């Protein structure tokens, strides 16, 4: 298993403090700028470290994870999310399944259908992810977004059964891109769905499982992006699907 260092994680910076305190002197501004850069670098390092953890558990979708985060960000920008929400979206898109490190391999890698008790344990991964990330200063909100990434738009998801806009918008976005990725990705025990079938299923569940606004936004650019994504993963669209 190769470690996949995520070097190209797109990092957003929050609004510069220097903009908020125009009366500060040059040394103060310089110090603030240094602290901002340190905080940004630390945040980036944390994201990379957790990504490596996902790789160690063989839970990453490789090249896809960064690209999926970019897709999520594009949906978020199109929906008018504020910069702070986009930062949380970036973290949530990359690390939404970090809680799976707490799920036994026998369940994670079971090729067949999970038994009810196994599925109940698998569903714990969103809570596990929240429990870990909320401990990190600056990641508290992203932790909540991760907690709710398996809620369903009609209220039939987990863990809280939230409905519609009760579900954090970041969670609604991650839910759609995660589901799409799961559908088109091949696993050792099954082939990924063709793009067209994945789109059909997204549309079919739009308004029930998925937020229709998010689905519409995602599909507006997804098709044009598919070829470069699969090419980056070292395969062609036709062989991957
Ligand atoms: Fe998940």
mmCIF file of C-alpha atoms and ligand atoms in Angstrom:
data_model
loop_
_atom_site.group_PDB
_atom_site.id
_atom_site.type_symbol
_atom_site.label_atom_id
_atom_site.label_comp_id
_atom_site.label_asym_id
_atom_site.label_seq_id
_atom_site.Cartn_x
_atom_site.Cartn_y
_atom_site.Cartn_z
ATOM 1 C CA UNK A 1 0.000 0.000 0.000
ATOM 2 C CA UNK A 2 1.559 3.264 -1.106
ATOM 3 C CA UNK A 3 1.325 6.346 1.015
ATOM 4 C CA UNK A 4 -0.285 9.119 -0.909
ATOM 5 C CA UNK A 5 0.850 12.487 0.385
ATOM 6 C CA UNK A 6 -1.785 15.034 -0.475
ATOM 7 C CA UNK A 7 0.395 17.866 -1.626
ATOM 8 C CA UNK A 8 -2.121 19.792 -3.641
ATOM 9 C CA UNK A 9 -4.824 20.310 -1.055
ATOM 10 C CA UNK A 10 -6.296 23.683 -1.961
ATOM 11 C CA UNK A 11 -5.983 25.862 1.103
ATOM 12 C CA UNK A 12 -8.223 28.830 1.631
ATOM 13 C CA UNK A 13 -7.211 31.600 3.898
ATOM 14 C CA UNK A 14 -9.725 33.411 6.073
ATOM 15 C CA UNK A 15 -10.179 37.177 5.875
ATOM 16 C CA UNK A 16 -6.868 38.801 6.741
ATOM 17 C CA UNK A 17 -6.741 40.313 10.207
ATOM 18 C CA UNK A 18 -4.698 43.139 8.733
ATOM 19 C CA UNK A 19 -7.849 44.269 6.961
ATOM 20 C CA UNK A 20 -9.757 44.427 10.238
ATOM 21 C CA UNK A 21 -7.285 46.485 12.267
ATOM 22 C CA UNK A 22 -6.052 49.309 10.003
ATOM 23 C CA UNK A 23 -4.701 51.318 12.973
ATOM 24 C CA UNK A 24 -2.021 48.741 13.888
ATOM 25 C CA UNK A 25 1.647 49.575 13.261
ATOM 26 C CA UNK A 26 3.905 47.807 10.776
ATOM 27 C CA UNK A 27 5.566 45.430 13.336
ATOM 28 C CA UNK A 28 2.147 44.354 14.625
ATOM 29 C CA UNK A 29 0.873 43.784 11.108
ATOM 30 C CA UNK A 30 3.953 41.756 10.262
ATOM 31 C CA UNK A 31 3.515 39.617 13.381
ATOM 32 C CA UNK A 32 -0.164 39.091 12.588
ATOM 33 C CA UNK A 33 0.708 38.077 9.052
ATOM 34 C CA UNK A 34 3.258 35.576 10.366
ATOM 35 C CA UNK A 35 0.679 34.117 12.764
ATOM 36 C CA UNK A 36 -1.877 33.868 9.973
ATOM 37 C CA UNK A 37 0.624 31.977 7.849
ATOM 38 C CA UNK A 38 1.543 29.683 10.731
ATOM 39 C CA UNK A 39 -2.126 28.921 11.415
ATOM 40 C CA UNK A 40 -2.714 28.195 7.730
ATOM 41 C CA UNK A 41 0.344 25.924 7.535
ATOM 42 C CA UNK A 42 -0.737 24.067 10.674
ATOM 43 C CA UNK A 43 -4.217 23.582 9.270
ATOM 44 C CA UNK A 44 -2.761 22.241 6.037
ATOM 45 C CA UNK A 45 -0.510 19.858 7.966
ATOM 46 C CA UNK A 46 -3.421 18.510 9.984
ATOM 47 C CA UNK A 47 -5.406 17.840 6.812
ATOM 48 C CA UNK A 48 -2.409 16.068 5.226
ATOM 49 C CA UNK A 49 -1.772 14.006 8.376
ATOM 50 C CA UNK A 50 -5.360 12.791 8.522
ATOM 51 C CA UNK A 51 -5.243 12.023 4.812
ATOM 52 C CA UNK A 52 -2.237 9.805 5.431
ATOM 53 C CA UNK A 53 -4.189 8.084 8.163
ATOM 54 C CA UNK A 54 -6.945 7.381 5.633
ATOM 55 C CA UNK A 55 -4.314 5.972 3.271
ATOM 56 C CA UNK A 56 -2.939 3.698 5.986
ATOM 57 C CA UNK A 57 -6.413 2.263 6.396
ATOM 58 C CA UNK A 58 -6.734 2.135 2.607
ATOM 59 C CA UNK A 59 -9.787 4.350 2.866
ATOM 60 C CA UNK A 60 -8.808 7.109 0.490
ATOM 61 C CA UNK A 61 -10.094 7.328 -3.024
ATOM 62 C CA UNK A 62 -6.588 8.398 -4.046
ATOM 63 C CA UNK A 63 -6.452 11.208 -6.564
ATOM 64 C CA UNK A 64 -10.212 11.489 -6.363
ATOM 65 C CA UNK A 65 -10.306 12.867 -2.838
ATOM 66 C CA UNK A 66 -8.609 16.145 -3.716
ATOM 67 C CA UNK A 67 -10.638 16.484 -6.894
ATOM 68 C CA UNK A 68 -13.830 15.762 -5.004
ATOM 69 C CA UNK A 69 -12.942 18.491 -2.538
ATOM 70 C CA UNK A 70 -12.508 20.845 -5.474
ATOM 71 C CA UNK A 71 -15.906 19.832 -6.833
ATOM 72 C CA UNK A 72 -17.439 20.409 -3.450
ATOM 73 C CA UNK A 73 -15.840 23.828 -3.304
ATOM 74 C CA UNK A 74 -17.242 24.711 -6.708
ATOM 75 C CA UNK A 75 -20.729 23.738 -5.604
ATOM 76 C CA UNK A 76 -20.221 25.731 -2.409
ATOM 77 C CA UNK A 77 -19.083 28.796 -4.315
ATOM 78 C CA UNK A 78 -22.003 28.508 -6.711
ATOM 79 C CA UNK A 79 -24.406 28.301 -3.769
ATOM 80 C CA UNK A 80 -22.864 31.448 -2.308
ATOM 81 C CA UNK A 81 -21.232 29.987 0.808
ATOM 82 C CA UNK A 82 -19.126 32.378 2.822
ATOM 83 C CA UNK A 83 -15.348 31.931 2.935
ATOM 84 C CA UNK A 84 -15.400 30.394 6.422
ATOM 85 C CA UNK A 85 -18.000 27.850 5.271
ATOM 86 C CA UNK A 86 -15.872 27.041 2.214
ATOM 87 C CA UNK A 87 -12.943 26.314 4.494
ATOM 88 C CA UNK A 88 -15.098 23.901 6.498
ATOM 89 C CA UNK A 89 -16.359 22.367 3.263
ATOM 90 C CA UNK A 90 -12.804 21.710 2.142
ATOM 91 C CA UNK A 91 -12.022 19.849 5.374
ATOM 92 C CA UNK A 92 -15.323 17.974 5.412
ATOM 93 C CA UNK A 93 -14.977 16.887 1.778
ATOM 94 C CA UNK A 94 -11.473 15.537 2.344
ATOM 95 C CA UNK A 95 -11.996 13.972 5.770
ATOM 96 C CA UNK A 96 -15.690 13.049 5.933
ATOM 97 C CA UNK A 97 -14.921 9.342 6.402
ATOM 98 C CA UNK A 98 -12.055 9.740 8.886
ATOM 99 C CA UNK A 99 -14.247 8.004 11.499
ATOM 100 C CA UNK A 100 -13.952 4.769 9.500
ATOM 101 C CA UNK A 101 -10.542 4.237 11.069
ATOM 102 C CA UNK A 102 -12.583 3.167 14.098
ATOM 103 C CA UNK A 103 -14.587 0.535 12.200
ATOM 104 C CA UNK A 104 -13.276 -3.072 12.216
ATOM 105 C CA UNK A 105 -11.698 -4.188 8.924
ATOM 106 C CA UNK A 106 -13.967 -7.229 8.808
ATOM 107 C CA UNK A 107 -16.899 -4.842 8.389
ATOM 108 C CA UNK A 108 -15.135 -2.211 6.248
ATOM 109 C CA UNK A 109 -13.907 -4.787 3.756
ATOM 110 C CA UNK A 110 -16.822 -7.208 3.791
ATOM 111 C CA UNK A 111 -17.635 -7.774 0.131
ATOM 112 C CA UNK A 112 -21.244 -8.818 0.643
ATOM 113 C CA UNK A 113 -24.184 -7.153 2.317
ATOM 114 C CA UNK A 114 -23.696 -6.108 5.933
ATOM 115 C CA UNK A 115 -25.756 -7.739 8.652
ATOM 116 C CA UNK A 116 -27.996 -5.306 10.596
ATOM 117 C CA UNK A 117 -25.611 -5.184 13.583
ATOM 118 C CA UNK A 118 -22.640 -4.638 11.261
ATOM 119 C CA UNK A 119 -24.442 -1.852 9.436
ATOM 120 C CA UNK A 120 -25.330 -0.252 12.771
ATOM 121 C CA UNK A 121 -21.627 -0.204 13.645
ATOM 122 C CA UNK A 122 -20.639 1.112 10.204
ATOM 123 C CA UNK A 123 -23.059 4.010 10.641
ATOM 124 C CA UNK A 124 -21.108 5.070 13.711
ATOM 125 C CA UNK A 125 -18.299 6.394 11.498
ATOM 126 C CA UNK A 126 -19.828 9.845 11.160
ATOM 127 C CA UNK A 127 -20.001 10.186 14.957
ATOM 128 C CA UNK A 128 -16.461 8.856 15.326
ATOM 129 C CA UNK A 129 -15.217 11.431 12.813
ATOM 130 C CA UNK A 130 -16.976 14.218 14.684
ATOM 131 C CA UNK A 131 -15.573 13.013 18.007
ATOM 132 C CA UNK A 132 -12.006 13.194 16.688
ATOM 133 C CA UNK A 133 -12.081 16.412 14.680
ATOM 134 C CA UNK A 134 -14.007 18.480 17.230
ATOM 135 C CA UNK A 135 -10.975 18.196 19.508
ATOM 136 C CA UNK A 136 -8.908 20.291 17.084
ATOM 137 C CA UNK A 137 -9.127 24.064 17.429
ATOM 138 C CA UNK A 138 -10.482 25.499 14.179
ATOM 139 C CA UNK A 139 -12.007 22.200 13.055
ATOM 140 C CA UNK A 140 -15.055 22.243 15.324
ATOM 141 C CA UNK A 141 -17.510 23.363 12.650
ATOM 142 C CA UNK A 142 -16.105 20.943 10.045
ATOM 143 C CA UNK A 143 -16.531 18.204 12.667
ATOM 144 C CA UNK A 144 -20.253 19.002 12.875
ATOM 145 C CA UNK A 145 -20.504 19.010 9.083
ATOM 146 C CA UNK A 146 -18.888 15.558 9.058
ATOM 147 C CA UNK A 147 -21.281 14.350 11.766
ATOM 148 C CA UNK A 148 -24.207 15.038 9.430
ATOM 149 C CA UNK A 149 -22.796 13.904 6.070
ATOM 150 C CA UNK A 150 -25.128 10.885 5.963
ATOM 151 C CA UNK A 151 -28.317 12.760 6.752
ATOM 152 C CA UNK A 152 -30.973 12.409 4.068
ATOM 153 C CA UNK A 153 -32.882 15.398 2.649
ATOM 154 C CA UNK A 154 -36.188 13.668 3.526
ATOM 155 C CA UNK A 155 -35.137 13.087 7.137
ATOM 156 C CA UNK A 156 -34.453 9.360 6.767
ATOM 157 C CA UNK A 157 -30.681 9.565 7.184
ATOM 158 C CA UNK A 158 -28.417 9.316 10.202
ATOM 159 C CA UNK A 159 -27.315 10.010 12.888
ATOM 160 C CA UNK A 160 -29.874 12.704 13.782
ATOM 161 C CA UNK A 161 -32.582 12.277 11.133
ATOM 162 C CA UNK A 162 -32.302 15.967 10.221
ATOM 163 C CA UNK A 163 -34.450 17.119 7.314
ATOM 164 C CA UNK A 164 -34.011 19.622 4.455
ATOM 165 C CA UNK A 165 -32.241 22.801 5.493
ATOM 166 C CA UNK A 166 -31.919 21.531 9.074
ATOM 167 C CA UNK A 167 -28.968 19.639 7.628
ATOM 168 C CA UNK A 168 -25.873 21.857 7.422
ATOM 169 C CA UNK A 169 -25.342 22.965 3.824
ATOM 170 C CA UNK A 170 -21.751 21.664 3.850
ATOM 171 C CA UNK A 171 -23.048 18.221 4.874
ATOM 172 C CA UNK A 172 -25.619 18.315 2.059
ATOM 173 C CA UNK A 173 -22.867 19.055 -0.467
ATOM 174 C CA UNK A 174 -20.505 16.360 0.860
ATOM 175 C CA UNK A 175 -23.381 13.857 0.818
ATOM 176 C CA UNK A 176 -23.911 14.331 -2.924
ATOM 177 C CA UNK A 177 -20.270 14.272 -4.035
ATOM 178 C CA UNK A 178 -19.511 11.330 -1.729
ATOM 179 C CA UNK A 179 -22.432 9.333 -3.107
ATOM 180 C CA UNK A 180 -21.419 10.129 -6.673
ATOM 181 C CA UNK A 181 -17.836 9.066 -5.989
ATOM 182 C CA UNK A 182 -18.986 5.822 -4.376
ATOM 183 C CA UNK A 183 -21.201 5.043 -7.361
ATOM 184 C CA UNK A 184 -18.588 5.550 -10.098
ATOM 185 C CA UNK A 185 -15.631 4.050 -8.198
ATOM 186 C CA UNK A 186 -14.708 0.428 -8.746
ATOM 187 C CA UNK A 187 -14.081 -1.811 -5.737
ATOM 188 C CA UNK A 188 -12.293 -5.172 -5.666
ATOM 189 C CA UNK A 189 -15.675 -6.870 -5.506
ATOM 190 C CA UNK A 190 -17.675 -4.696 -7.910
ATOM 191 C CA UNK A 191 -17.275 -2.410 -10.879
ATOM 192 C CA UNK A 192 -18.170 1.243 -10.647
ATOM 193 C CA UNK A 193 -21.352 2.388 -12.340
ATOM 194 C CA UNK A 194 -21.223 4.100 -15.731
ATOM 195 C CA UNK A 195 -21.336 7.876 -15.447
ATOM 196 C CA UNK A 196 -24.789 8.067 -17.015
ATOM 197 C CA UNK A 197 -26.228 5.588 -14.510
ATOM 198 C CA UNK A 198 -24.699 7.487 -11.595
ATOM 199 C CA UNK A 199 -26.268 10.701 -12.899
ATOM 200 C CA UNK A 200 -29.611 8.931 -13.277
ATOM 201 C CA UNK A 201 -29.455 7.733 -9.669
ATOM 202 C CA UNK A 202 -28.471 11.160 -8.391
ATOM 203 C CA UNK A 203 -31.442 12.675 -10.194
ATOM 204 C CA UNK A 204 -33.741 9.907 -9.015
ATOM 205 C CA UNK A 205 -32.848 10.559 -5.367
ATOM 206 C CA UNK A 206 -32.831 14.331 -5.770
ATOM 207 C CA UNK A 207 -35.343 15.736 -3.270
ATOM 208 C CA UNK A 208 -35.465 12.521 -1.231
ATOM 209 C CA UNK A 209 -31.914 11.513 -0.309
ATOM 210 C CA UNK A 210 -30.176 14.510 -1.843
ATOM 211 C CA UNK A 211 -30.670 18.269 -1.782
ATOM 212 C CA UNK A 212 -31.991 19.061 -5.286
ATOM 213 C CA UNK A 213 -30.181 22.400 -5.400
ATOM 214 C CA UNK A 214 -26.843 20.688 -4.695
ATOM 215 C CA UNK A 215 -27.511 17.946 -7.266
ATOM 216 C CA UNK A 216 -28.368 20.521 -9.928
ATOM 217 C CA UNK A 217 -25.263 22.556 -9.179
ATOM 218 C CA UNK A 218 -22.969 19.510 -9.169
ATOM 219 C CA UNK A 219 -24.309 18.049 -12.393
ATOM 220 C CA UNK A 220 -24.003 21.407 -14.141
ATOM 221 C CA UNK A 221 -20.229 20.900 -14.376
ATOM 222 C CA UNK A 222 -19.593 17.249 -13.426
ATOM 223 C CA UNK A 223 -19.823 15.803 -16.912
ATOM 224 C CA UNK A 224 -17.196 18.101 -18.375
ATOM 225 C CA UNK A 225 -14.874 17.260 -15.487
ATOM 226 C CA UNK A 226 -15.098 13.488 -15.667
ATOM 227 C CA UNK A 227 -12.439 12.797 -18.314
ATOM 228 C CA UNK A 228 -9.609 14.789 -16.662
ATOM 229 C CA UNK A 229 -10.418 13.178 -13.320
ATOM 230 C CA UNK A 230 -10.168 9.644 -14.600
ATOM 231 C CA UNK A 231 -7.114 10.545 -16.671
ATOM 232 C CA UNK A 232 -5.445 11.882 -13.512
ATOM 233 C CA UNK A 233 -6.197 8.597 -11.790
ATOM 234 C CA UNK A 234 -4.253 6.839 -14.548
ATOM 235 C CA UNK A 235 -7.201 5.323 -16.301
ATOM 236 C CA UNK A 236 -9.687 6.262 -18.937
ATOM 237 C CA UNK A 237 -13.342 7.005 -18.388
ATOM 238 C CA UNK A 238 -14.429 3.912 -20.313
ATOM 239 C CA UNK A 239 -12.126 1.478 -18.489
ATOM 240 C CA UNK A 240 -12.915 2.964 -15.092
ATOM 241 C CA UNK A 241 -16.667 2.835 -15.526
HETATM 242 FE FE1 LIG B 1 -19.400 8.409 5.191
#
